[in-house]
């Protein structure tokens, strides 16, 4: 119990430091410098950044307000009996005025739009980071499968040559030769499929990230997440882009409802004017005020806005629930995939040893060719399963780091 308690304390301390400073980028992923450049140049991130810029202009529009100065002018001709005709004119300017705190509410609405835009930029960068990690690992995993199949192809070719030699010496049958040829054809087919899989993985990566070119080599060994699930959940929830967007949208809906409430009292239009009358003997200067009387439509708009607040609140609850489910699934997969990789590695090691022993037995004439090929197929399947399990374990652990904004400067979006 003391050992587990100490481990928990150490994990918590590590988590606290990592949450503040981030962690080193895993060696199976591109460097921070390269990844940040590729992520920021992705169309999805650029789209979100342009939307943020548009939100900034929209905020300026809201701050300026909907009212503009309006100039008016009129002229008329008056006939005064017994006196004659006179031309009269009037000119003026007027402008609506926001009252009831509407100007402040409009500024806060603009700020809320900017906040939503920033949250969407952060979420776009996280999603692109996930895509980069997945595509990068896909190429490396496909390369590992290709290397494995090339080794198997060499074995199959050497085996066919050995069987052909034994047949000419009278130690193998025509059936053995046919089986060896069939085995070689099957391995060639699988090797061709592995080549195609690598080509497709490369194409997907370079089409999405044109400058990406992973250094192909052996994967590192996966490790279990260093912190308990509760620590990951707190960290991820604190910076979750979808939650930030939903929360900002709720605040905006509340501000919009307050703005609609304030708009029940219509903005007055205030103006000044001057006119010339009575044969230019009278000069009039005055002030005008126009106040619309609100009707049922303003009340209906308010009720609509209040319901939209409830919609946004429900959307926030739904997003939080979905995010927590995703965190739980990702953590479970990050832990479980490491255990599955270890099981697969043990199975692959056992299959590799079995293939070695069977090869020796075949050389000594203790087993037939079909038994040897069966064991080799089992070994190949075990090795492929171990490679896939390794890639999946790394994939889930990398996703956990990305969702927690711990690598590639994603913490700057929090």
XYZ file of C-alpha atoms in Angstrom:
414
model
C 0.000 0.000 0.000
C 2.882 2.374 0.798
C 4.469 1.650 -2.572
C 1.270 2.495 -4.446
C 0.745 5.610 -2.335
C 4.233 6.864 -3.122
C 3.749 6.110 -6.817
C 0.543 8.116 -6.806
C 2.261 11.091 -5.181
C 5.114 10.945 -7.691
C 2.647 10.725 -10.589
C 0.743 13.715 -9.239
C 3.936 15.770 -8.931
C 5.009 14.806 -12.446
C 1.568 15.714 -13.714
C 1.693 19.114 -12.035
C 5.061 19.965 -13.589
C 4.030 18.660 -17.008
C 0.756 20.538 -16.920
C 2.664 23.756 -16.424
C 5.600 23.136 -18.768
C 4.484 20.477 -21.248
C 6.486 17.339 -22.001
C 9.190 16.418 -24.464
C 7.925 15.465 -27.902
C 8.055 11.657 -28.331
C 10.828 10.601 -30.692
C 8.310 8.821 -32.935
C 6.769 12.206 -33.831
C 8.159 15.220 -35.716
C 9.930 17.937 -33.752
C 8.005 20.822 -32.248
C 9.471 23.306 -34.733
C 8.382 21.285 -37.761
C 5.015 20.270 -36.343
C 4.038 23.833 -35.407
C 4.897 25.079 -38.906
C 2.907 22.304 -40.593
C -0.069 22.699 -38.266
C -0.252 26.476 -38.698
C -0.153 26.122 -42.501
C -2.988 23.598 -42.605
C -6.137 24.881 -44.378
C -8.326 24.026 -41.376
C -6.222 26.219 -39.081
C -5.979 29.009 -41.649
C -9.763 28.911 -42.048
C -10.232 29.257 -38.286
C -7.706 32.109 -38.134
C -9.488 33.961 -40.941
C -12.780 33.468 -39.124
C -11.177 34.948 -36.001
C -10.023 37.965 -38.001
C -13.551 38.359 -39.361
C -14.901 38.178 -35.803
C -12.582 41.040 -34.879
C -14.047 43.184 -37.646
C -17.531 42.125 -36.594
C -16.770 43.223 -33.039
C -15.737 46.632 -34.357
C -19.046 46.859 -36.223
C -20.990 46.022 -33.068
C -19.007 48.561 -31.057
C -19.725 51.266 -33.643
C -23.440 50.540 -33.411
C -26.236 50.335 -35.978
C -27.086 54.039 -36.083
C -25.735 56.547 -38.598
C -26.130 60.240 -39.174
C -28.968 61.096 -41.554
C -29.313 64.418 -43.333
C -32.666 65.685 -44.538
C -33.747 68.675 -46.553
C -37.042 69.960 -47.884
C -38.317 72.934 -49.823
C -41.781 74.268 -50.504
C -43.505 77.175 -52.188
C -46.130 79.035 -50.148
C -48.798 81.356 -51.627
C -49.890 84.058 -49.191
C -53.150 85.715 -50.259
C -52.745 89.366 -51.138
C -49.029 89.180 -50.541
C -47.584 86.805 -53.086
C -45.522 83.647 -53.280
C -42.566 82.709 -51.085
C -40.111 79.820 -51.204
C -39.373 78.154 -47.882
C -36.817 75.472 -46.967
C -35.716 73.316 -44.092
C -32.546 71.263 -43.454
C -31.461 69.071 -40.561
C -29.437 66.106 -39.346
C -30.460 63.297 -37.010
C -29.036 60.162 -35.486
C -30.248 57.275 -33.376
C -28.814 56.926 -29.875
C -28.327 53.627 -28.046
C -29.806 53.811 -24.561
C -30.245 51.380 -21.695
C -26.652 50.084 -21.766
C -26.974 48.755 -25.315
C -23.593 50.105 -26.397
C -21.850 48.162 -23.623
C -23.794 45.013 -24.459
C -22.838 45.341 -28.119
C -19.156 45.620 -27.197
C -19.423 42.516 -25.013
C -21.166 40.644 -27.821
C -18.247 41.462 -30.096
C -15.791 40.273 -27.451
C -17.758 37.022 -27.143
C -17.508 36.483 -30.903
C -13.741 36.953 -30.696
C -13.563 34.493 -27.802
C -15.486 31.921 -29.851
C -13.111 32.498 -32.763
C -10.046 31.977 -30.571
C -11.477 28.768 -29.141
C -12.143 27.488 -32.656
C -8.562 28.234 -33.688
C -7.311 26.216 -30.720
C -9.635 23.325 -31.518
C -8.613 23.398 -35.179
C -4.937 23.185 -34.182
C -5.660 20.237 -31.882
C -7.574 18.368 -34.573
C -4.828 19.000 -37.123
C -2.222 17.876 -34.583
C -4.139 14.634 -34.130
C -4.250 14.144 -37.888
C -0.508 14.799 -38.181
C 0.270 12.306 -35.420
C -1.974 9.620 -36.917
C -0.706 10.039 -40.482
C 2.907 10.136 -39.307
C 2.464 6.884 -37.391
C 0.607 5.329 -40.327
C 3.667 5.814 -42.537
C 6.015 4.372 -39.940
C 3.721 1.417 -39.254
C 3.352 0.715 -42.980
C 7.131 0.839 -43.359
C 7.531 -1.648 -40.513
C 5.064 -4.001 -42.183
C 6.928 -3.624 -45.477
C 10.265 -4.505 -43.851
C 8.704 -7.552 -42.206
C 7.227 -8.783 -45.495
C 10.548 -8.274 -47.287
C 12.187 -10.511 -44.701
C 9.475 -13.106 -45.196
C 9.918 -12.810 -48.956
C 13.621 -13.567 -48.583
C 12.762 -16.601 -46.451
C 10.227 -17.846 -49.008
C 12.664 -17.400 -51.904
C 15.428 -19.193 -50.013
C 13.006 -21.943 -49.052
C 11.921 -22.462 -52.669
C 15.544 -22.629 -53.780
C 16.283 -25.192 -51.055
C 13.262 -27.341 -51.951
C 14.151 -27.198 -55.647
C 17.694 -28.296 -54.830
C 16.419 -31.140 -52.662
C 14.007 -32.214 -55.382
C 16.823 -32.457 -57.925
C 18.702 -34.535 -55.370
C 15.671 -36.765 -54.926
C 14.976 -35.692 -51.309
C 11.787 -33.679 -52.032
C 8.658 -34.397 -54.006
C 6.920 -32.447 -56.748
C 4.234 -31.666 -54.171
C 6.815 -30.038 -51.898
C 8.037 -27.891 -54.777
C 4.475 -26.862 -55.631
C 3.777 -25.964 -51.994
C 6.958 -23.851 -51.807
C 6.034 -22.052 -55.030
C 2.539 -21.365 -53.711
C 3.973 -20.044 -50.463
C 6.318 -17.709 -52.344
C 3.440 -16.397 -54.467
C 1.369 -15.701 -51.353
C 4.224 -13.870 -49.640
C 4.874 -11.843 -52.810
C 1.217 -10.845 -52.841
C 1.394 -9.733 -49.216
C 4.645 -7.860 -49.886
C 3.005 -6.052 -52.804
C 0.082 -5.121 -50.575
C 2.538 -3.802 -47.980
C 4.247 -1.684 -50.666
C 0.880 -0.247 -51.705
C -0.088 0.432 -48.093
C 3.146 2.371 -47.553
C 2.649 4.337 -50.782
C -0.898 5.265 -49.760
C 0.186 6.235 -46.252
C 2.940 8.450 -47.684
C 0.509 10.040 -50.135
C -2.010 10.852 -47.403
C 0.683 12.409 -45.241
C 2.321 14.495 -47.965
C -0.979 15.653 -49.451
C -2.115 16.906 -46.045
C 1.332 18.120 -44.947
C 3.434 18.644 -48.110
C 6.784 19.075 -46.342
C 6.392 16.103 -44.010
C 8.881 13.291 -44.530
C 9.249 10.954 -41.538
C 12.571 9.293 -40.817
C 11.678 5.632 -41.109
C 13.003 3.381 -38.396
C 12.030 1.190 -35.491
C 9.284 2.362 -33.154
C 10.064 3.110 -29.533
C 8.516 0.950 -26.828
C 5.123 2.249 -25.648
C 4.683 3.119 -21.985
C 1.576 3.536 -19.890
C 0.319 7.076 -19.187
C 2.373 8.484 -16.282
C -0.556 10.064 -14.439
C -3.876 8.766 -13.102
C -7.024 9.221 -15.143
C -8.386 11.995 -12.926
C -5.313 14.110 -13.643
C -5.688 13.650 -17.386
C -9.388 14.475 -17.202
C -8.761 17.724 -15.320
C -6.007 18.747 -17.712
C -7.935 17.954 -20.888
C -11.199 19.511 -19.690
C -9.359 22.706 -18.753
C -8.235 23.223 -22.347
C -10.841 21.343 -24.383
C -11.629 23.397 -27.484
C -15.213 22.145 -27.960
C -15.993 23.030 -24.339
C -14.495 26.494 -24.736
C -16.554 27.085 -27.874
C -19.775 25.856 -26.253
C -19.142 27.891 -23.088
C -18.439 31.050 -25.089
C -21.559 30.452 -27.187
C -23.624 30.207 -24.002
C -22.238 33.507 -22.745
C -22.945 35.085 -26.113
C -26.516 33.788 -26.066
C -26.982 35.284 -22.594
C -25.608 38.618 -23.796
C -27.856 38.480 -26.852
C -30.862 37.901 -24.582
C -29.855 40.869 -22.440
C -29.486 42.944 -25.597
C -32.944 41.901 -26.756
C -34.340 42.744 -23.316
C -32.800 46.195 -23.518
C -34.180 46.597 -27.030
C -37.740 46.429 -25.689
C -37.210 50.137 -25.124
C -36.525 51.430 -28.624
C -33.647 53.783 -29.345
C -34.720 57.379 -29.898
C -33.634 59.379 -32.913
C -32.418 62.864 -32.008
C -31.854 65.619 -34.541
C -31.405 69.331 -35.075
C -32.877 71.361 -37.884
C -33.235 74.871 -39.200
C -35.768 76.359 -41.602
C -36.480 79.605 -43.407
C -40.093 80.834 -43.690
C -42.286 83.884 -44.356
C -40.390 85.589 -47.120
C -37.153 84.830 -45.251
C -38.332 86.938 -42.382
C -38.517 83.974 -40.005
C -35.578 81.679 -39.156
C -36.458 78.579 -37.152
C -33.938 76.424 -35.219
C -35.155 73.341 -33.396
C -34.523 69.872 -31.984
C -36.424 66.763 -33.002
C -36.886 63.518 -31.070
C -38.480 60.389 -32.528
C -39.279 57.466 -30.213
C -40.774 54.265 -31.673
C -43.349 52.491 -29.532
C -42.461 48.835 -29.113
C -45.078 46.239 -29.879
C -45.595 42.521 -29.472
C -42.766 41.711 -31.874
C -40.140 42.879 -29.371
C -41.587 40.623 -26.678
C -41.590 37.672 -29.062
C -37.968 38.334 -29.947
C -37.095 38.324 -26.259
C -38.815 34.969 -25.725
C -36.928 33.563 -28.693
C -33.613 34.837 -27.304
C -34.326 33.307 -23.886
C -35.008 29.936 -25.484
C -31.776 30.211 -27.444
C -29.973 30.622 -24.117
C -31.443 27.301 -22.977
C -30.418 25.715 -26.272
C -26.833 26.916 -25.751
C -26.865 25.678 -22.146
C -28.041 22.229 -23.239
C -25.387 22.213 -25.975
C -22.715 22.979 -23.359
C -23.919 20.105 -21.158
C -23.958 17.768 -24.161
C -20.470 18.843 -25.214
C -19.100 18.401 -21.694
C -20.636 14.938 -21.475
C -19.254 13.947 -24.868
C -15.811 15.305 -24.002
C -15.690 13.393 -20.725
C -16.719 10.196 -22.514
C -14.005 10.740 -25.111
C -11.407 11.338 -22.387
C -12.404 8.133 -20.597
C -12.233 6.156 -23.847
C -8.873 7.632 -24.844
C -7.347 6.931 -21.439
C -8.721 3.386 -21.394
C -7.309 2.766 -24.870
C -3.967 4.336 -23.917
C -3.673 1.962 -20.945
C -5.193 -1.102 -22.592
C -3.248 -0.769 -25.832
C 0.051 -0.954 -23.946
C -1.058 -4.176 -22.271
C -2.209 -5.574 -25.618
C 1.153 -4.702 -27.153
C 2.979 -6.539 -24.376
C 0.797 -9.602 -24.906
C 1.375 -9.417 -28.666
C 5.137 -9.054 -28.141
C 5.232 -12.148 -25.958
C 3.218 -14.029 -28.568
C 5.515 -12.849 -31.355
C 8.603 -13.895 -29.411
C 7.127 -17.340 -28.803
C 6.161 -17.660 -32.480
C 9.638 -16.550 -33.554
C 11.248 -19.204 -31.351
C 8.800 -21.817 -32.622
C 9.714 -20.940 -36.217
C 13.418 -21.244 -35.409
C 12.967 -24.658 -33.812
C 10.725 -25.868 -36.620
C 13.274 -24.732 -39.205
C 15.924 -26.795 -37.403
C 13.577 -29.770 -37.229
C 12.858 -29.460 -40.957
C 16.567 -29.373 -41.705
C 16.963 -32.597 -39.705
C 14.016 -34.164 -41.498
C 11.866 -34.311 -38.365
C 8.938 -32.292 -39.832
C 7.594 -31.873 -43.343
C 7.491 -28.722 -45.451
C 3.820 -27.999 -44.793
C 4.420 -27.960 -41.032
C 7.330 -25.561 -41.500
C 5.305 -23.187 -43.670
C 2.383 -23.292 -41.240
C 4.631 -22.293 -38.355
C 6.170 -19.523 -40.456
C 2.747 -18.138 -41.310
C 1.842 -18.170 -37.642
C 5.095 -16.383 -36.844
C 4.420 -13.797 -39.564
C 0.909 -13.162 -38.270
C 2.212 -12.806 -34.712
C 4.932 -10.372 -35.778
C 2.462 -8.284 -37.780
C 0.037 -8.251 -34.849
C 2.822 -7.126 -32.520
C 3.799 -4.332 -34.902
C 0.218 -3.150 -35.233
C -0.267 -3.313 -31.456
C 2.879 -1.236 -30.935
C 1.678 1.415 -33.394
C -1.778 1.548 -31.800
C -0.329 1.885 -28.294
C 1.831 4.795 -29.432
C -1.115 6.318 -31.296
C -3.378 6.393 -28.231
C -0.657 7.745 -25.968
C 0.155 10.485 -28.467
C -3.531 11.391 -28.682
C -3.606 11.725 -24.918
C -0.660 14.130 -25.021
C -2.263 16.144 -27.819
C -5.672 16.342 -26.152
C -3.943 17.548 -22.982
C -2.079 20.228 -25.005
C 1.267 18.962 -23.711
C 3.290 18.864 -26.949
C 3.825 20.978 -30.069
C 3.085 24.235 -28.207
C -0.624 23.437 -28.104
C -0.658 24.824 -24.556
C -0.408 28.306 -26.101
C -4.010 27.863 -27.282
C -5.308 27.439 -23.735
